[in-house]
Coordinates of C-alpha atoms and ligand atoms in Angstrom, one line a residue:
X30 CA -26.1 -158.9 13.0
X31 CA -22.6 -158.0 13.8
X32 CA -20.2 -156.8 10.9
X33 CA -18.5 -160.2 10.4
X34 CA -21.7 -162.0 10.2
X35 CA -23.1 -159.2 7.8
X36 CA -20.1 -159.6 5.6
X37 CA -20.5 -163.6 5.5
X38 CA -24.2 -163.0 4.5
X39 CA -23.3 -160.9 1.6
X40 CA -20.9 -163.4 0.5
X41 CA -23.7 -165.9 0.6
X42 CA -26.2 -163.5 -1.1
X43 CA -23.5 -162.9 -3.9
X44 CA -22.9 -166.6 -4.4
X45 CA -26.7 -167.2 -4.8
X46 CA -26.9 -164.5 -7.4
X47 CA -28.7 -161.8 -5.5
X48 CA -27.9 -158.5 -7.2
X49 CA -28.3 -155.1 -5.5
X50 CA -31.3 -154.3 -3.4
X51 CA -31.3 -153.2 0.2
X52 CA -29.6 -156.2 1.4
X53 CA -26.5 -155.7 -0.7
X54 CA -26.0 -152.2 0.4
X55 CA -23.2 -151.4 2.7
X56 CA -25.3 -150.6 5.8
X57 CA -28.5 -152.5 6.5
X58 CA -30.9 -150.5 8.3
X59 CA -33.1 -152.1 10.9
X60 CA -36.1 -151.2 8.8
X61 CA -34.8 -153.2 6.0
X62 CA -34.7 -156.3 8.1
X63 CA -38.3 -155.7 8.9
X64 CA -39.1 -156.4 5.2
X65 CA -39.2 -159.6 3.4
X66 CA -36.0 -161.7 3.0
X67 CA -34.7 -161.1 -0.6
X68 CA -36.1 -163.7 -3.0
X69 CA -33.5 -166.1 -4.3
X70 CA -34.6 -168.1 -7.2
X71 CA -33.1 -171.1 -9.3
X72 CA -33.4 -171.7 -13.0
X73 CA -31.3 -174.7 -13.5
X74 CA -32.2 -178.2 -12.8
X75 CA -28.6 -179.2 -12.0
X76 CA -27.3 -180.4 -8.7
X77 CA -26.0 -177.3 -6.9
X78 CA -22.9 -177.5 -4.6
X79 CA -23.7 -177.8 -0.9
X80 CA -24.5 -174.6 0.8
X81 CA -21.7 -174.2 3.6
X82 CA -23.5 -172.3 6.5
X83 CA -22.4 -168.6 6.6
X84 CA -23.7 -168.2 10.2
X85 CA -25.2 -170.0 13.0
X86 CA -24.1 -173.4 14.3
X87 CA -21.9 -175.4 11.9
X88 CA -23.0 -178.4 10.2
X89 CA -22.1 -180.7 7.2
X90 CA -24.5 -179.6 4.5
X91 CA -26.5 -181.9 2.3
X92 CA -26.5 -182.1 -1.5
X93 CA -29.9 -182.0 -3.2
X94 CA -29.9 -184.2 -6.3
X95 CA -30.8 -182.0 -9.2
X96 CA -31.7 -179.3 -6.7
X97 CA -30.3 -176.7 -4.3
X98 CA -30.5 -175.3 -0.7
X99 CA -32.3 -172.1 0.1
X100 CA -30.0 -169.3 1.7
X101 CA -31.4 -167.4 4.7
X102 CA -30.8 -164.3 6.6
X103 CA -30.0 -164.3 10.2
X104 CA -32.4 -161.6 11.9
X105 CA -31.7 -161.3 15.6
X106 CA -31.0 -165.0 16.2
X107 CA -33.8 -166.3 13.7
X108 CA -33.0 -167.9 10.6
X109 CA -35.5 -166.4 7.8
X110 CA -36.5 -167.9 4.5
X111 CA -38.5 -166.8 1.8
X112 CA -40.4 -169.3 -0.2
X113 CA -42.4 -168.3 -3.2
X114 CA -45.1 -170.7 -4.5
X115 CA -45.1 -170.1 -8.1
X116 CA -45.7 -171.8 -11.8
X117 CA -42.2 -173.0 -12.9
X118 CA -40.7 -174.4 -16.1
X119 CA -38.8 -177.6 -15.1
X120 CA -36.8 -179.6 -17.4
X121 CA -37.6 -183.4 -16.4
X122 CA -35.1 -184.9 -18.8
X123 CA -32.9 -183.9 -21.7
X124 CA -35.4 -182.5 -24.4
X125 CA -38.5 -182.3 -22.2
X126 CA -39.8 -179.5 -20.4
X127 CA -42.9 -179.3 -18.2
X128 CA -45.2 -176.7 -16.7
X129 CA -45.3 -177.3 -13.1
X130 CA -45.9 -175.5 -9.9
X131 CA -43.1 -175.3 -7.5
X132 CA -41.2 -172.9 -5.2
X133 CA -38.6 -170.2 -6.1
X134 CA -38.1 -171.1 -9.8
X135 CA -38.0 -174.9 -9.5
X136 CA -39.9 -178.1 -8.7
X137 CA -39.3 -179.4 -6.1
X138 CA -38.5 -176.3 -4.1
X139 CA -35.3 -175.6 -2.5
X140 CA -34.0 -177.8 0.5
X141 CA -34.2 -175.9 3.8
X142 CA -31.4 -176.8 6.1
X143 CA -31.3 -175.8 9.9
X144 CA -29.8 -177.0 13.0
X145 CA -31.7 -178.6 15.9
X146 CA -32.8 -175.8 18.2
X147 CA -32.8 -173.1 15.4
X148 CA -35.5 -170.6 15.6
X149 CA -37.0 -170.5 12.3
X150 CA -39.1 -167.9 10.3
X151 CA -40.5 -168.8 6.8
X152 CA -42.2 -166.2 4.6
X153 CA -44.4 -167.9 2.0
X154 CA -45.6 -165.8 -0.8
X155 CA -48.4 -167.2 -3.2
X156 CA -48.0 -166.5 -6.8
X157 CA -50.2 -169.4 -7.9
X158 CA -53.7 -168.8 -9.4
X159 CA -55.2 -170.6 -6.3
X160 CA -55.0 -170.7 -2.7
X161 CA -52.3 -172.7 -0.8
X162 CA -50.5 -173.3 2.4
X163 CA -47.2 -175.1 3.7
X164 CA -47.2 -178.3 5.7
X165 CA -44.0 -178.9 7.5
X166 CA -44.2 -182.7 7.3
X167 CA -42.9 -184.4 10.3
X168 CA -42.0 -181.3 12.5
X169 CA -42.8 -180.8 16.2
X170 CA -44.3 -177.2 16.1
X171 CA -47.3 -175.3 17.5
X172 CA -50.5 -176.6 15.9
X173 CA -51.1 -173.3 14.3
X174 CA -48.0 -173.5 12.2
X175 CA -48.9 -176.9 11.0
X176 CA -50.1 -175.6 7.6
X177 CA -53.4 -177.3 7.1
X178 CA -55.9 -175.0 5.2
X179 CA -59.1 -174.6 7.1
X180 CA -57.9 -176.7 10.0
X181 CA -55.0 -174.8 11.4
X182 CA -54.9 -171.5 9.4
X183 CA -56.6 -169.6 6.7
X184 CA -55.5 -170.6 3.1
X185 CA -52.8 -168.2 1.6
X186 CA -54.8 -166.5 -1.1
X187 CA -53.2 -165.6 -4.4
X188 CA -50.8 -162.6 -4.0
X189 CA -50.6 -162.8 -0.2
X190 CA -47.7 -163.7 2.1
X191 CA -48.0 -165.7 5.3
X192 CA -45.4 -166.3 8.0
X193 CA -44.6 -169.4 9.7
X194 CA -42.4 -169.4 12.7
X195 CA -41.3 -172.5 15.1
X196 CA -38.2 -174.0 16.6
X197 CA -36.6 -176.9 14.8
X198 CA -37.0 -179.3 17.7
X199 CA -35.6 -182.7 16.6
X200 CA -33.0 -183.6 14.1
X201 CA -33.9 -185.5 10.9
X202 CA -35.3 -185.6 7.4
X203 CA -38.4 -183.8 6.6
X204 CA -40.5 -182.6 3.7
X205 CA -42.6 -179.7 3.0
X206 CA -45.7 -179.5 0.8
X207 CA -49.2 -177.7 0.5
X208 CA -52.1 -178.9 2.7
X209 CA -54.5 -177.1 0.3
X210 CA -56.1 -178.7 -2.8
X211 CA -53.4 -181.3 -2.5
X212 CA -54.5 -183.4 -5.2
X213 CA -53.8 -180.6 -7.9
X214 CA -50.7 -179.2 -6.0
X215 CA -48.9 -182.4 -5.3
X216 CA -49.6 -183.6 -8.9
X217 CA -48.2 -180.4 -10.2
X218 CA -44.9 -180.7 -8.1
X219 CA -45.2 -178.6 -5.1
X220 CA -42.9 -180.1 -2.6
X221 CA -39.5 -179.8 -1.0
X222 CA -37.1 -181.2 1.5
X223 CA -36.1 -180.2 4.9
X224 CA -33.0 -181.3 6.9
X225 CA -32.5 -180.5 10.7
X226 CA -29.0 -181.4 11.6
X227 CA -28.1 -182.4 15.1
X228 CA -26.8 -179.5 17.3
X229 CA -24.0 -181.6 18.7
X230 CA -22.5 -185.0 18.2
X231 CA -25.5 -187.4 18.4
X232 CA -25.0 -191.0 19.6
X233 CA -27.3 -192.2 16.7
X234 CA -26.3 -189.8 13.9
X235 CA -23.0 -190.8 12.6
X236 CA -21.0 -188.1 10.6
X237 CA -20.7 -188.9 7.1
X238 CA -18.7 -187.4 4.1
X239 CA -21.4 -187.2 1.6
X240 CA -25.1 -186.3 2.5
X241 CA -27.4 -186.8 -0.4
X242 CA -31.2 -186.1 -0.4
X243 CA -34.2 -186.3 -2.9
X244 CA -37.8 -186.7 -3.2
X245 CA -39.7 -189.3 -5.0
X246 CA -42.3 -187.8 -7.3
X247 CA -44.5 -188.6 -10.3
X248 CA -46.3 -186.8 -13.0
X249 CA -48.8 -187.9 -15.8
X250 CA -48.0 -185.9 -18.8
X251 CA -49.4 -187.0 -22.2
X252 CA -46.7 -187.4 -24.9
X253 CA -46.5 -184.0 -26.6
X254 CA -48.1 -182.1 -23.8
X255 CA -46.4 -180.0 -21.1
X256 CA -48.8 -179.9 -18.2
X257 CA -49.4 -182.8 -15.9
X258 CA -52.9 -184.2 -15.7
X259 CA -54.0 -183.7 -12.2
X260 CA -56.7 -186.5 -11.9
X261 CA -54.3 -189.4 -12.2
X262 CA -54.2 -191.5 -9.2
X263 CA -52.0 -194.5 -10.1
X264 CA -51.1 -194.5 -13.6
X265 CA -48.3 -191.9 -13.8
X266 CA -45.9 -192.1 -16.7
X267 CA -43.1 -190.1 -15.4
X268 CA -41.5 -191.5 -12.3
X269 CA -39.1 -189.0 -10.9
X270 CA -36.5 -188.1 -8.4
X271 CA -36.8 -184.6 -7.7
X272 CA -38.8 -184.0 -10.8
X273 CA -36.2 -185.6 -13.0
X274 CA -36.2 -188.8 -14.9
X275 CA -33.2 -190.7 -16.2
X276 CA -30.9 -190.0 -17.9
X277 CA -31.7 -186.6 -16.4
X278 CA -30.9 -187.7 -12.8
X279 CA -27.4 -186.7 -11.6
X280 CA -25.1 -189.4 -10.5
X281 CA -24.1 -189.6 -6.9
X282 CA -20.5 -189.6 -6.5
X283 CA -18.2 -190.7 -3.5
X284 CA -14.5 -191.2 -2.9
X285 CA -13.9 -194.9 -2.0
X286 CA -14.3 -195.7 1.8
X287 CA -16.2 -192.4 2.5
X288 CA -19.4 -192.9 4.6
X289 CA -22.4 -191.9 2.6
X290 CA -25.9 -190.8 3.5
X291 CA -29.0 -190.8 1.1
X292 CA -32.1 -189.3 2.5
X293 CA -35.3 -190.0 0.4
X294 CA -38.8 -188.9 1.0
X295 CA -41.8 -190.2 -1.0
X296 CA -44.6 -188.0 -2.2
X297 CA -45.9 -190.1 -5.0
X298 CA -49.1 -192.1 -4.7
X299 CA -47.3 -195.6 -4.3
X300 CA -44.4 -197.2 -2.6
X301 CA -40.9 -197.5 -4.1
X302 CA -38.4 -200.2 -3.2
X303 CA -35.1 -198.3 -3.7
X304 CA -32.3 -200.7 -4.6
X305 CA -28.5 -200.2 -4.4
X306 CA -26.0 -202.4 -6.2
X307 CA -22.7 -203.5 -4.8
X308 CA -23.2 -202.3 -1.1
X309 CA -25.3 -202.9 2.0
X310 CA -26.8 -200.0 3.7
X311 CA -28.4 -199.5 7.0
X312 CA -31.5 -197.5 7.5
X313 CA -30.3 -195.1 10.1
X314 CA -33.3 -192.8 10.3
X315 CA -36.9 -192.6 9.5
X316 CA -39.7 -190.0 9.6
X317 CA -39.6 -190.4 13.4
X318 CA -35.9 -189.6 13.6
X319 CA -32.8 -191.7 14.0
X320 CA -33.4 -195.4 14.4
X321 CA -32.2 -197.2 17.6
X322 CA -29.0 -199.2 16.9
X323 CA -30.8 -202.4 18.0
X324 CA -33.2 -201.9 15.1
X325 CA -30.8 -201.7 12.3
X326 CA -29.7 -204.5 10.0
X327 CA -28.1 -204.5 6.5
X328 CA -30.4 -204.1 3.5
X329 CA -29.9 -203.7 -0.2
X330 CA -33.4 -202.5 -0.8
X331 CA -35.5 -200.0 1.2
X332 CA -39.1 -199.8 0.5
X333 CA -40.2 -196.3 1.0
X334 CA -44.2 -196.0 1.4
X335 CA -46.2 -192.8 0.6
X336 CA -45.4 -189.9 2.9
X337 CA -42.4 -191.7 4.4
X338 CA -38.7 -190.6 4.7
X339 CA -35.8 -192.9 4.9
X340 CA -32.2 -192.4 5.6
X341 CA -29.6 -194.9 4.1
X342 CA -26.1 -194.9 5.5
X343 CA -23.2 -197.0 3.9
X344 CA -19.6 -197.0 3.4
X345 CA -18.7 -196.6 -0.4
X346 CA -16.0 -199.2 -0.3
X347 CA -16.4 -200.7 -3.7
X348 CA -15.1 -198.7 -6.7
X349 CA -17.3 -198.8 -9.8
X350 CA -20.6 -197.5 -11.5
X351 CA -23.4 -199.0 -9.3
X352 CA -26.9 -198.7 -10.3
X353 CA -29.4 -197.0 -7.8
X354 CA -32.9 -197.5 -8.8
X355 CA -36.5 -198.3 -8.0
X356 CA -37.0 -202.0 -8.2
X357 CA -40.4 -201.7 -9.7
X358 CA -39.5 -202.1 -13.4
X359 CA -42.3 -199.9 -14.7
X360 CA -40.8 -197.1 -12.8
X361 CA -37.4 -197.1 -14.5
X362 CA -39.0 -196.2 -17.8
X363 CA -40.3 -192.9 -19.2
X364 CA -43.6 -191.7 -20.8
X365 CA -45.5 -194.6 -22.4
X366 CA -48.9 -195.8 -23.3
X367 CA -50.0 -198.4 -20.7
X368 CA -52.3 -200.1 -23.3
X369 CA -49.4 -201.8 -25.4
X370 CA -50.1 -205.6 -25.7
X371 CA -47.3 -207.9 -24.9
X372 CA -45.9 -208.9 -28.4
X373 CA -43.3 -211.5 -27.1
X374 CA -43.3 -214.5 -29.4
X375 CA -46.1 -213.1 -31.6
X376 CA -45.1 -213.5 -35.3
X377 CA -46.2 -210.0 -36.6
X378 CA -44.4 -210.0 -40.1
X379 CA -47.7 -210.8 -41.9
X380 CA -49.7 -208.3 -40.1
X381 CA -46.9 -205.8 -40.3
X382 CA -47.1 -205.9 -44.1
X383 CA -50.7 -205.7 -44.3
X384 CA -50.7 -202.5 -42.0
X385 CA -47.9 -201.0 -43.9
X386 CA -50.0 -200.9 -47.1
X387 CA -52.3 -198.5 -45.2
X388 CA -49.7 -196.9 -42.8
X389 CA -46.2 -196.9 -44.4
X390 CA -44.4 -195.9 -41.3
X391 CA -45.9 -198.7 -39.1
X392 CA -43.7 -201.1 -37.4
X393 CA -44.3 -204.0 -35.2
X394 CA -43.3 -203.6 -31.5
X395 CA -42.0 -206.0 -28.8
X396 CA -41.7 -209.4 -30.8
X397 CA -38.6 -210.0 -28.9
X398 CA -39.3 -208.1 -25.7
X399 CA -39.0 -204.5 -25.4
X400 CA -35.3 -204.2 -25.1
X401 CA -34.8 -202.8 -28.6
X402 CA -36.8 -199.7 -27.6
X403 CA -33.8 -198.1 -26.1
X404 CA -31.8 -198.0 -29.3
X405 CA -34.7 -197.6 -31.8
X406 CA -35.0 -194.2 -32.9
X407 CA -38.8 -193.8 -33.5
X408 CA -40.2 -190.5 -34.5
X409 CA -41.8 -188.9 -31.1
X410 CA -44.1 -186.3 -30.5
X411 CA -42.4 -183.0 -29.5
X412 CA -41.5 -182.5 -25.8
X413 CA -41.5 -186.1 -24.7
X414 CA -38.9 -188.7 -23.8
X415 CA -38.3 -192.2 -25.3
X416 CA -39.5 -194.9 -22.9
X417 CA -36.0 -196.2 -22.2
X418 CA -32.8 -194.3 -22.9
X419 CA -29.3 -193.5 -21.7
X420 CA -26.1 -194.6 -23.3
X421 CA -23.6 -196.3 -21.2
X422 CA -20.0 -197.4 -22.0
X423 CA -21.4 -200.8 -23.3
X424 CA -24.3 -199.5 -25.1
X425 CA -27.9 -198.6 -24.4
X426 CA -29.1 -198.7 -20.8
X427 CA -32.6 -199.3 -21.6
X428 CA -33.7 -197.3 -18.7
X429 CA -35.7 -194.3 -17.7
X430 CA -37.6 -192.9 -14.7
X431 CA -36.1 -193.6 -11.2
X432 CA -32.7 -194.7 -12.0
X433 CA -29.3 -193.3 -11.6
X434 CA -25.6 -194.3 -10.8
X435 CA -23.5 -194.3 -7.7
X436 CA -20.0 -193.6 -8.9
X437 CA -17.3 -194.7 -6.3
X438 CA -13.7 -193.7 -7.3
X439 CA -10.4 -194.0 -5.5
X440 CA -9.1 -190.8 -6.9
X441 CA -12.4 -188.6 -6.4
X442 CA -11.3 -185.7 -4.1
X443 CA -13.0 -185.2 -0.8
X444 CA -16.0 -182.6 -1.4
X445 CA -15.7 -183.0 -5.2
X446 CA -19.0 -183.7 -6.7
X447 CA -18.2 -183.5 -10.4
X448 CA -19.0 -186.5 -12.5
X449 CA -15.8 -188.7 -12.9
X450 CA -17.2 -190.1 -16.1
X451 CA -17.7 -193.9 -16.7
X452 CA -15.7 -196.3 -14.6
X453 CA -12.6 -197.9 -16.1
X454 CA -12.7 -201.6 -15.4
X455 CA -9.4 -203.3 -14.5
X456 CA -8.6 -205.9 -17.5
X457 CA -10.2 -209.2 -17.1
X458 CA -13.1 -207.9 -14.6
X459 CA -15.9 -207.4 -17.1
X460 CA -18.4 -210.1 -18.2
X461 CA -17.7 -211.1 -21.7
X462 CA -18.8 -213.3 -24.6
X463 CA -17.4 -217.0 -24.3
X464 CA -15.4 -217.7 -27.3
X465 CA -13.8 -221.0 -26.7
X466 CA -13.7 -224.4 -25.0
X467 CA -15.5 -225.0 -21.8
X468 CA -13.4 -224.1 -18.9
X469 CA -12.0 -227.2 -16.9
X470 CA -14.4 -228.7 -14.4
X471 CA -13.9 -227.7 -10.7
X472 CA -12.2 -230.4 -8.8
X473 CA -14.6 -232.2 -6.5
X474 CA -14.6 -230.8 -2.9
X475 CA -12.8 -233.0 -0.4
X476 CA -14.9 -235.3 1.7
X477 CA -16.1 -234.1 5.0
X478 CA -16.8 -230.6 3.7
X479 CA -20.3 -229.3 4.1
X480 CA -20.3 -228.8 0.2
X481 CA -19.5 -232.5 -0.4
X482 CA -22.3 -233.7 2.0
X483 CA -24.8 -231.6 0.1
X484 CA -23.6 -233.2 -3.1
X485 CA -24.1 -236.6 -1.8
X486 CA -27.4 -235.8 -0.2
X487 CA -29.0 -234.6 -3.5
X488 CA -27.4 -237.1 -5.7
X489 CA -30.2 -239.3 -7.3
X490 CA -29.8 -242.8 -6.0
X491 CA -30.9 -246.0 -7.7
X492 CA -33.7 -246.8 -5.2
X493 CA -35.7 -243.7 -5.6
X494 CA -34.8 -240.2 -4.1
X495 CA -34.2 -239.1 -7.5
X496 CA -36.5 -238.7 -10.6
X497 CA -35.8 -241.9 -12.9
X498 CA -36.3 -241.7 -16.5
Ligands
LIG529 CU1 -40.9 -197.0 -7.9

């Protein structure tokens, strides 16, 4: 490490909150570099600013939604990272904290960012009560570095540290997660993202101004409890992006006309059709790397299957607050019982009176649908979230789970990730209640236009063709 690089690393170390220790001393003895890289930990669930690479090949860093990127130290040309598998406290949403397992203080663990061709060494320390391993999902690497307990390595016993070492051979979006007691460890939140940037201009990888990434994950936490149930296979009640539920999920922000990328990986037990309002995107990369241009078309919903990654590129050219969400409607609500009967159209008044004689607090639910639940302030068990919540500029959003907002603004500065607040709609551009006479009928289209032909074709004639009463 030459002096310049060393100074840059100290800057980085300072930014990441590393205090004191051998690495912060003026001279780093070679012996110090033989030890473990300093442990960097995160205690906040907020989206951290992108980590500009202090050394190595330059790249445009990603922003991890409600997450952060792990700093590294450069040791004789090798990027060294230190992951610590440990129990963590994660705030899933405002007012709800969960006991999860994760890495370096949070679930998911920090994003690891490297450049194609980088030599990478990752120290993994296990502070969990059981053995673990780390599988580098999607990477080309020596088989013995693949992280499958029992198959390619011995498990990392509690208290032990293992070393993984390989070259990041292909650019793309990857994940990391244990391949040891996966049912428990994935259900507890052990996962993270990995992004390998191309080493030079790549014909299939466009440069973007904003590069977001997050994981889809899910937990089953009984209302009032703090620890996920690990035996659940499908009936999860907290559908998360990076172990957060709406309104705890940060907005994605962009300056109008910027090219934006969203990288999404799925480590739940079911698929998620992720839907973007107001824009069309192209899937420019998958688990297998960048997609050929001939295989791209515009989409507004990308279904992401279990274990898959998808990279979505679009131009943020429409200003506004645009919903970005999973299109499975049960995945955009928070903790709820799944055994609630449908009450739409059921007159419950009589029944309510009878029950209230026994239980004064009882109230009927769902007689007019479930939309009222968003604004209803029902007493809840401690440490749980209402099923639907979030206040928008026009009232309750009636949303939870896998939902957030893409905020596109003309005046958002390049590189500014701060929340610009709610969109100020130009006058006359918001749907509103109709208060007056019916608007005048549109004039008939001139003959010989396709519209007029269609009208003629569907017009019910006197001799059949139409349904006569
Ligand atoms: Cu979903």
